[in-house]
Short mmCIF file of C-alpha atoms in Angstrom, two decimals:
data_model
loop_
_atom_site.label_atom_id
_atom_site.label_comp_id
_atom_site.label_asym_id
_atom_site.label_seq_id
_atom_site.Cartn_x
_atom_site.Cartn_y
_atom_site.Cartn_z
CA MET K 1 48.38 133.37 73.46
CA LYS K 2 45.42 135.34 72.13
CA TYR K 3 43.85 136.63 75.37
CA GLN K 4 45.67 138.11 78.36
CA SER K 5 43.23 136.65 80.90
CA GLN K 6 44.42 133.17 79.91
CA LYS K 7 47.45 133.82 82.11
CA VAL K 8 45.42 133.03 85.25
CA ALA K 9 45.73 129.40 84.14
CA LEU K 10 49.38 129.59 85.25
CA TYR K 11 48.31 129.71 88.91
CA TYR K 12 46.31 126.51 88.53
CA ILE K 13 48.93 124.69 86.47
CA TYR K 14 51.71 125.45 88.95
CA GLY K 15 49.44 124.60 91.89
CA ALA K 16 48.41 121.34 90.24
CA LEU K 17 52.01 120.35 89.51
CA THR K 18 52.96 121.06 93.14
CA LEU K 19 50.18 118.80 94.42
CA PHE K 20 51.06 116.21 91.75
CA ALA K 21 54.59 116.01 93.13
CA ALA K 22 53.22 115.67 96.68
CA GLN K 23 50.82 112.93 95.59
CA ILE K 24 53.59 110.87 93.99
CA LEU K 25 55.90 111.41 96.97
CA PHE K 26 53.27 110.19 99.43
CA GLY K 27 52.57 107.26 97.11
CA VAL K 28 56.22 106.21 97.34
CA VAL K 29 56.05 106.58 101.14
CA ALA K 30 52.93 104.38 101.19
CA GLY K 31 54.71 101.79 99.03
CA THR K 32 57.62 101.88 101.49
CA VAL K 33 55.28 101.18 104.43
CA TYR K 34 54.01 98.10 102.59
CA VAL K 35 57.49 96.55 102.70
CA PHE K 36 58.62 98.15 106.00
CA PRO K 37 55.38 98.21 108.05
CA ASN K 38 56.85 100.05 111.05
CA VAL K 39 58.18 103.02 109.08
CA LEU K 40 56.48 106.21 110.34
CA SER K 41 53.94 104.05 112.19
CA GLU K 42 53.75 106.44 115.15
CA LEU K 43 54.59 109.74 113.45
CA LEU K 44 52.39 109.33 110.36
CA PRO K 45 50.12 106.26 110.29
CA PHE K 46 49.49 104.47 107.00
CA ASN K 47 45.83 105.47 106.83
CA VAL K 48 46.87 109.15 106.88
CA ILE K 49 49.58 108.62 104.25
CA ARG K 50 47.06 106.90 101.99
CA MET K 51 44.49 109.62 102.65
CA ILE K 52 46.89 112.35 101.56
CA HIS K 53 47.97 110.31 98.52
CA THR K 54 44.43 109.76 97.23
CA ASN K 55 43.09 113.21 98.13
CA ALA K 56 46.06 114.97 96.54
CA LEU K 57 45.28 113.02 93.36
CA ILE K 58 41.67 114.23 93.25
CA VAL K 59 42.52 117.83 94.15
CA TRP K 60 45.37 118.29 91.68
CA LEU K 61 43.30 116.79 88.87
CA LEU K 62 40.44 119.20 89.67
CA MET K 63 42.89 122.08 89.84
CA GLY K 64 44.22 121.04 86.45
CA TYR K 65 40.69 121.04 85.02
CA PHE K 66 40.14 124.54 86.36
CA GLY K 67 43.39 125.69 84.75
CA ALA K 68 42.50 123.99 81.47
CA ALA K 69 39.10 125.70 81.45
CA TYR K 70 40.60 129.12 82.16
CA TYR K 71 43.07 128.58 79.31
CA LEU K 72 40.81 127.19 76.59
CA LEU K 73 37.53 129.04 77.29
CA PRO K 74 38.80 132.46 76.12
CA GLU K 75 40.01 130.89 72.86
CA GLU K 76 36.83 128.88 72.35
CA CYS K 77 34.52 131.76 73.34
CA GLU K 78 36.71 134.39 71.63
CA THR K 79 36.51 136.71 74.61
CA GLU K 80 38.43 137.51 77.79
CA LEU K 81 37.49 135.79 81.06
CA HIS K 82 34.71 137.47 82.97
CA SER K 83 36.94 138.17 86.01
CA PRO K 84 40.62 137.16 86.17
CA LYS K 85 40.81 138.58 89.72
CA LEU K 86 38.03 136.27 90.88
CA ALA K 87 39.91 133.33 89.33
CA ILE K 88 43.05 134.24 91.31
CA ILE K 89 41.08 134.60 94.58
CA GLN K 90 39.47 131.24 93.87
CA PHE K 91 42.89 129.64 93.42
CA TRP K 92 44.26 130.84 96.75
CA LEU K 93 41.06 129.83 98.55
CA PHE K 94 41.34 126.37 97.00
CA MET K 95 44.98 126.04 98.05
CA ALA K 96 44.14 127.20 101.59
CA ALA K 97 41.34 124.62 101.85
CA THR K 98 43.71 121.93 100.59
CA ALA K 99 46.41 122.84 103.12
CA ALA K 100 43.85 122.94 105.94
CA ALA K 101 42.55 119.51 104.94
CA VAL K 102 46.05 117.98 104.99
CA VAL K 103 46.76 119.46 108.44
CA GLY K 104 43.43 118.07 109.61
CA TYR K 105 44.26 114.61 108.31
CA ILE K 106 47.60 114.60 110.11
CA LEU K 107 45.90 115.70 113.35
CA GLY K 108 43.18 113.07 112.97
CA TYR K 109 40.41 115.52 111.98
CA HIS K 110 38.55 113.85 109.12
CA GLU K 111 35.33 111.96 108.33
CA GLY K 112 36.97 108.65 107.45
CA ARG K 113 35.02 108.10 104.20
CA GLU K 114 37.41 107.17 101.40
CA PHE K 115 38.05 110.10 99.00
CA LEU K 116 35.50 112.18 100.97
CA GLU K 117 37.45 112.44 104.22
CA GLN K 118 37.28 116.25 104.20
CA PRO K 119 35.68 117.69 107.36
CA LEU K 120 32.45 119.64 106.89
CA PRO K 121 34.07 123.14 106.88
CA ILE K 122 36.49 122.04 104.13
CA LYS K 123 33.61 120.62 102.07
CA VAL K 124 31.82 123.96 102.38
CA GLY K 125 35.00 125.70 101.22
CA ILE K 126 35.19 123.38 98.20
CA VAL K 127 31.60 124.26 97.29
CA VAL K 128 32.39 127.99 97.56
CA VAL K 129 35.41 127.49 95.28
CA ALA K 130 33.27 125.59 92.78
CA LEU K 131 30.59 128.30 92.78
CA MET K 132 33.20 131.00 92.16
CA PHE K 133 34.58 128.99 89.26
CA LEU K 134 31.18 128.24 87.72
CA TYR K 135 30.07 131.87 88.04
CA ASN K 136 33.23 133.09 86.32
CA THR K 137 33.31 130.54 83.51
CA THR K 138 29.57 130.49 82.84
CA LEU K 139 29.45 134.26 82.38
CA THR K 140 32.47 133.97 80.09
CA LEU K 141 30.66 131.34 78.03
CA LEU K 142 27.41 133.33 77.86
CA LYS K 143 29.04 136.50 76.55
CA GLY K 144 31.15 134.77 73.87
CA ARG K 145 31.01 132.23 71.07
CA LYS K 146 29.47 128.87 71.92
CA THR K 147 31.23 125.76 70.62
CA ALA K 148 30.75 122.05 71.24
CA VAL K 149 34.06 121.97 73.15
CA SER K 150 33.15 124.78 75.53
CA ASN K 151 29.55 123.60 75.98
CA VAL K 152 30.51 120.00 76.81
CA LEU K 153 33.28 121.14 79.15
CA MET K 154 30.98 123.48 81.06
CA VAL K 155 28.15 120.95 81.34
CA ALA K 156 30.66 118.44 82.74
CA LEU K 157 32.08 120.93 85.26
CA TRP K 158 28.59 121.88 86.42
CA PHE K 159 27.82 118.23 87.07
CA VAL K 160 31.14 117.78 88.90
CA ALA K 161 29.97 120.45 91.36
CA LEU K 162 26.40 119.17 91.63
CA LEU K 163 27.40 115.55 92.21
CA PHE K 164 29.83 116.62 94.95
CA LEU K 165 26.81 117.73 97.00
CA PHE K 166 26.15 114.04 97.74
CA ALA K 167 29.36 114.15 99.81
CA PHE K 168 27.38 116.06 102.47
CA TYR K 169 24.92 113.18 102.88
CA ASN K 170 26.31 110.70 105.40
CA PRO K 171 23.54 108.33 106.55
CA SER K 172 24.05 105.90 109.42
CA ASN K 173 23.05 102.90 107.27
CA LEU K 174 26.24 101.69 105.57
CA ALA K 175 24.49 100.26 102.49
CA VAL K 176 22.66 103.56 101.87
CA ASP K 177 25.86 105.49 102.51
CA LYS K 178 27.72 103.45 99.88
CA MET K 179 24.93 103.90 97.34
CA TYR K 180 25.21 107.67 97.48
CA TRP K 181 28.98 107.65 98.04
CA TRP K 182 29.35 106.14 94.58
CA TYR K 183 27.27 108.97 93.15
CA VAL K 184 30.33 111.14 93.77
CA VAL K 185 33.19 108.73 93.23
CA HIS K 186 31.90 106.70 90.26
CA LEU K 187 29.80 109.32 88.48
CA TRP K 188 32.79 111.66 88.63
CA VAL K 189 35.48 109.39 87.23
CA GLU K 190 33.35 107.17 84.98
CA GLY K 191 30.76 109.78 84.05
CA VAL K 192 31.32 113.51 83.87
CA TRP K 193 35.14 113.38 84.05
CA GLU K 194 35.02 111.43 80.78
CA LEU K 195 33.20 114.43 79.28
CA ILE K 196 36.01 116.69 80.50
CA MET K 197 38.52 114.29 78.96
CA ALA K 198 36.68 114.22 75.63
CA SER K 199 36.33 118.02 75.41
CA ILE K 200 39.98 118.75 76.28
CA LEU K 201 41.23 116.11 73.82
CA ALA K 202 38.93 117.61 71.17
CA PHE K 203 40.41 121.06 71.84
CA LEU K 204 43.95 119.69 71.52
CA MET K 205 43.13 117.84 68.31
CA ILE K 206 41.66 121.02 66.77
CA LYS K 207 44.75 123.01 67.70
CA MET K 208 47.43 120.47 66.83
CA THR K 209 46.09 118.59 63.80
CA GLY K 210 44.33 121.30 61.82
CA VAL K 211 41.34 119.02 61.21
CA ASP K 212 38.12 120.92 60.55
CA ARG K 213 36.25 121.78 63.77
CA GLU K 214 33.01 120.31 62.46
CA VAL K 215 34.61 116.86 62.10
CA VAL K 216 36.08 116.98 65.61
CA GLU K 217 32.77 118.12 67.13
CA LYS K 218 30.87 115.21 65.57
CA TRP K 219 33.32 112.79 67.17
CA LEU K 220 32.99 114.68 70.45
CA TYR K 221 29.20 114.22 70.53
CA VAL K 222 29.58 110.50 69.83
CA MET K 223 32.10 110.07 72.68
CA VAL K 224 29.93 112.06 75.09
CA SER K 225 26.87 109.98 74.25
CA LEU K 226 28.75 106.71 74.74
CA SER K 227 30.26 107.90 78.04
CA LEU K 228 26.92 108.88 79.55
CA PHE K 229 25.05 105.84 78.20
CA THR K 230 27.53 103.40 79.72
CA GLY K 231 28.89 105.32 82.69
CA ILE K 232 25.71 106.22 84.56
CA LEU K 233 24.22 102.71 84.80
CA GLY K 234 27.75 101.30 84.98
CA THR K 235 27.59 102.44 88.60
CA GLY K 236 25.90 99.07 89.14
CA HIS K 237 29.23 97.26 89.33
CA HIS K 238 29.75 98.90 92.72
CA TYR K 239 26.36 97.70 93.97
CA TYR K 240 27.01 93.96 93.74
CA TRP K 241 27.84 93.28 97.38
CA ILE K 242 26.58 96.22 99.48
CA GLY K 243 23.03 95.05 100.13
CA THR K 244 21.27 96.48 97.08
CA PRO K 245 18.66 94.51 95.05
CA GLY K 246 19.88 91.68 92.83
CA TYR K 247 18.90 93.37 89.58
CA TRP K 248 21.96 95.62 89.97
CA GLN K 249 24.12 92.62 89.09
CA TRP K 250 22.51 92.40 85.65
CA ILE K 251 22.65 96.17 85.13
CA GLY K 252 26.24 96.32 86.34
CA ASN K 253 27.34 93.42 84.16
CA VAL K 254 25.82 94.80 80.96
CA PHE K 255 26.70 98.48 81.23
CA SER K 256 30.12 97.95 82.81
CA THR K 257 31.04 95.76 79.85
CA LEU K 258 29.97 98.56 77.52
CA GLU K 259 32.15 101.09 79.38
CA VAL K 260 35.08 99.87 77.29
CA VAL K 261 33.45 101.36 74.16
CA PRO K 262 33.85 105.13 74.82
CA PHE K 263 37.51 104.67 75.76
CA PHE K 264 38.15 102.73 72.57
CA ALA K 265 36.33 105.48 70.65
CA MET K 266 38.76 108.03 72.13
CA VAL K 267 41.74 105.99 70.89
CA VAL K 268 40.28 105.84 67.38
CA PHE K 269 39.37 109.54 67.53
CA CYS K 270 42.85 110.77 68.52
CA PHE K 271 44.79 108.60 66.06
CA TYR K 272 42.34 109.29 63.24
CA MET K 273 42.56 113.05 63.80
CA VAL K 274 46.36 112.97 63.77
CA TRP K 275 46.37 110.81 60.62
CA LYS K 276 43.71 112.92 58.89
CA GLY K 277 45.34 116.22 59.83
CA GLY K 278 48.80 115.26 58.67
CA ARG K 279 50.10 118.51 60.16
CA ASP K 280 53.57 118.52 61.64
CA HIS K 281 52.84 120.42 64.84
CA PRO K 282 56.00 121.70 66.58
CA ASN K 283 54.85 120.61 70.05
CA LYS K 284 55.63 116.91 69.72
CA ALA K 285 55.45 116.38 73.47
CA ALA K 286 51.85 117.62 73.74
CA LEU K 287 50.85 115.39 70.84
CA LEU K 288 52.57 112.44 72.51
CA TRP K 289 50.70 113.02 75.77
CA SER K 290 47.39 113.34 73.92
CA LEU K 291 47.81 110.08 72.04
CA GLY K 292 49.23 108.36 75.11
CA CYS K 293 46.28 109.53 77.18
CA SER K 294 43.75 107.84 74.91
CA VAL K 295 45.74 104.58 74.72
CA MET K 296 46.52 104.22 78.43
CA ALA K 297 42.96 105.23 79.38
CA PHE K 298 41.64 102.46 77.15
CA PHE K 299 43.88 99.88 78.83
CA GLY K 300 43.61 101.20 82.40
CA ALA K 301 39.94 102.17 82.58
CA GLY K 302 38.66 99.93 79.78
CA VAL K 303 40.56 96.67 79.65
CA TRP K 304 41.67 96.45 83.30
CA GLY K 305 38.22 97.59 84.42
CA PHE K 306 36.54 94.91 82.34
CA MET K 307 38.89 92.23 83.71
CA HIS K 308 37.06 92.15 87.03
CA THR K 309 33.80 94.00 86.46
CA LEU K 310 31.56 90.96 85.82
CA SER K 311 29.85 89.96 89.06
CA SER K 312 30.85 86.29 88.78
CA ILE K 313 34.51 87.35 88.68
CA ASN K 314 34.19 90.34 90.99
CA TYR K 315 32.81 88.02 93.69
CA TYR K 316 36.37 86.72 94.11
CA THR K 317 38.51 89.70 93.10
CA HIS K 318 36.62 92.51 94.85
CA GLY K 319 38.94 94.58 97.05
CA THR K 320 42.12 92.74 96.08
CA GLN K 321 45.27 94.14 94.50
CA ILE K 322 43.57 93.72 91.10
CA THR K 323 41.41 96.68 92.12
CA ALA K 324 44.56 98.65 92.92
CA ALA K 325 46.07 97.74 89.53
CA HIS K 326 42.96 98.98 87.71
CA GLY K 327 42.75 102.16 89.80
CA HIS K 328 46.37 103.17 89.29
CA LEU K 329 46.45 102.71 85.51
CA ALA K 330 42.94 104.12 84.97
CA PHE K 331 43.61 107.35 86.85
CA TYR K 332 47.03 107.75 85.28
CA GLY K 333 45.91 107.05 81.74
CA ALA K 334 42.61 108.89 81.65
CA TYR K 335 43.19 111.93 83.83
CA VAL K 336 46.82 112.39 84.88
CA MET K 337 47.98 112.17 81.25
CA LEU K 338 45.11 114.42 80.18
CA ASN K 339 46.26 117.21 82.51
CA LEU K 340 49.87 116.77 81.45
CA ALA K 341 48.79 116.96 77.80
CA ILE K 342 47.03 120.32 78.20
CA PHE K 343 49.83 121.63 80.46
CA THR K 344 52.47 120.65 77.90
CA TYR K 345 50.47 122.36 75.15
CA ALA K 346 49.58 125.54 77.06
CA LEU K 347 52.72 126.38 79.06
CA PRO K 348 54.94 127.34 76.10
CA TYR K 349 52.32 129.93 75.09
CA LEU K 350 51.63 131.11 78.64
CA ARG K 351 55.34 131.57 79.40
CA GLY K 352 56.46 132.80 75.99
CA ARG K 353 58.84 129.86 75.59
CA GLU K 354 57.85 128.64 72.14
CA PRO K 355 59.73 126.77 70.82
CA TYR K 356 61.27 124.94 73.78
CA ASN K 357 63.27 121.81 74.50
CA GLN K 358 60.83 118.90 74.64
CA GLN K 359 63.27 116.01 74.94
CA LEU K 360 63.19 115.95 78.74
CA ASN K 361 59.39 116.01 78.74
CA MET K 362 59.17 113.13 76.27
CA TRP K 363 61.73 111.07 78.19
CA GLY K 364 59.63 111.73 81.30
CA PHE K 365 56.59 110.47 79.40
CA TRP K 366 58.18 107.15 78.49
CA ILE K 367 59.82 106.57 81.88
CA THR K 368 56.68 107.38 83.88
CA THR K 369 54.32 105.48 81.57
CA SER K 370 56.57 102.42 81.47
CA ALA K 371 56.87 102.42 85.27
CA MET K 372 53.10 102.75 85.68
CA ALA K 373 52.57 99.85 83.26
CA PHE K 374 55.06 97.73 85.22
CA MET K 375 53.32 98.66 88.48
CA THR K 376 49.98 97.66 86.98
CA PHE K 377 51.26 94.24 85.90
CA THR K 378 52.90 93.77 89.31
CA LEU K 379 49.68 94.55 91.19
CA THR K 380 47.68 92.40 88.77
CA PHE K 381 49.88 89.36 89.45
CA ALA K 382 49.73 90.10 93.17
CA GLY K 383 45.93 90.29 92.97
CA VAL K 384 45.64 86.96 91.12
CA VAL K 385 47.79 85.23 93.74
CA GLN K 386 45.89 86.96 96.54
CA THR K 387 42.51 85.97 95.08
CA HIS K 388 43.48 82.31 94.79
CA LEU K 389 45.12 81.97 98.19
CA GLN K 390 42.62 84.06 100.14
CA ARG K 391 39.27 83.66 98.36
CA VAL K 392 39.67 80.13 96.95
CA LEU K 393 42.00 78.29 99.35
CA GLY K 394 40.79 80.24 102.39
CA MET K 395 44.13 81.41 103.79
CA ASN K 396 43.86 84.34 106.17
CA TYR K 397 44.70 87.86 105.08
CA MET K 398 48.07 88.28 106.80
CA GLU K 399 49.36 84.90 105.62
CA VAL K 400 48.55 85.94 102.05
CA GLN K 401 50.33 89.27 102.49
CA ASP K 402 53.54 87.38 103.27
CA GLN K 403 53.12 85.38 100.06
CA VAL K 404 52.82 88.48 97.88
CA ALA K 405 55.57 90.50 99.58
CA LEU K 406 57.83 90.24 96.52
CA PHE K 407 55.22 92.03 94.43
CA TYR K 408 55.14 94.88 96.96
CA TRP K 409 58.90 95.31 96.57
CA MET K 410 58.42 95.46 92.81
CA ARG K 411 55.67 98.04 93.22
CA LEU K 412 57.92 100.17 95.41
CA GLY K 413 60.67 100.02 92.78
CA SER K 414 58.30 101.09 90.02
CA GLY K 415 56.99 103.87 92.27
CA VAL K 416 60.51 105.26 92.66
CA VAL K 417 60.90 105.22 88.87
CA VAL K 418 57.56 107.03 88.54
CA LEU K 419 58.87 109.69 90.94
CA ILE K 420 61.99 110.11 88.77
CA GLY K 421 59.88 110.41 85.61
CA VAL K 422 57.48 112.91 87.18
CA THR K 423 60.43 115.00 88.38
CA MET K 424 61.71 115.12 84.79
CA ILE K 425 58.27 116.12 83.48
CA ILE K 426 57.76 118.90 86.01
CA TRP K 427 61.31 120.15 85.48
CA SER K 428 60.77 120.27 81.72
CA LEU K 429 57.52 122.22 82.12
CA VAL K 430 58.62 124.69 84.78
CA VAL K 431 62.40 125.05 84.74
CA ALA K 432 64.00 123.74 81.52
CA PRO K 433 64.94 126.54 79.09
CA ARG K 434 63.86 126.75 75.49
CA ASP K 435 65.90 124.94 72.89
CA ALA K 436 68.60 127.45 71.96
CA SER K 437 69.41 125.75 68.66
CA VAL K 438 65.78 125.84 67.51
CA THR K 439 65.45 129.46 68.59
CA ALA K 440 68.61 130.46 66.74
CA GLY K 441 67.46 128.65 63.64
CA ALA K 442 64.08 130.40 63.79
CA ARG K 443 65.84 133.81 63.88
CA GLN K 444 67.92 133.19 60.75
CA PRO K 445 66.58 135.06 57.72
CA ALA K 446 65.05 132.99 54.95
CA GLU K 447 67.24 132.50 51.88
#
């Protein structure tokens, strides 16, 4: 670790991992309610469980991005953070806002808009947190070296904050509301978050492969261009059936199809950098997460997104379990694995535990990823059956739910396995000691 102020990233990494565990736990509870509908029905209704599950996902990913920025910016800018104290205050304010939001959800105090359920005071608190972060990181960037990695990351984080402002606009017309609602939800995950993904992966490739920075930065600019070109107008695939003009079907079809391209470019980029570098980096787990991130993002966001993004197909599949299959694998592959990659790389340096035992982490990778893949296939099959029975044969919703009950059991089982894998990953990052044999070998004098 080159700069002492990088240690503030520890707050965000630990906070993110805590919320990650909570998100997975509530996901398992939600899966349980699907097969036992009366579980917690009076104490904690399903809509609240789902709200906490989805909101915890968004918050812990954002917290991970903050931690990643506080870790990599000093190295990229070759200077200490502008104000480590401000970063710590920002963290505790963010955690307080998160806790207040969860309490509000449980007590029924929320706006009811999916992903944007936060009450107005909490939204204001989120904006304050974002402003503190942007002030701190922007001044750090301005006083230090400017690189493609730091510039792209900061542009993306600025747009994350700016696009969130649309969350304050809540018109009474539902079609207008959905148009602007997607400005936050879609343009985050299929727009500027892809820039965050590309910049963090570029940073990891520079550090772990030894490939020349100039080569990595050229790839980074290509991936950023592809992401923005396809992602912004790709918003059209959400406008098919909400009352917007018909030309959005053509725009959505064309640009949503092209959204596969930047994710494929990230797969090629990561594997090419590792092949070209040929450097045997000691942190095998971080390299595994980085490569896995690009591959699973391509399948989850790219392939599974394309499967039902064309309007002629989406007409039947919209809102079915196929959507859930795409959402689970896309978020896991593109953003969950991205955070775990940078955490796995950074924590050994932040905690002075290099080298450390990575076997548990890598086992956690394979168990969690395999379970998520199984869950995705399960939900995909459930969605195909649901689409045929409900949208083609005309059976009513509850009759169809009985027909796909087996798939919900399978999803619950895979969710439990995901929880086991995540527990192993968090344990390996936070608790597991360094590898004593490697440490002893490193201390032996050279012959």
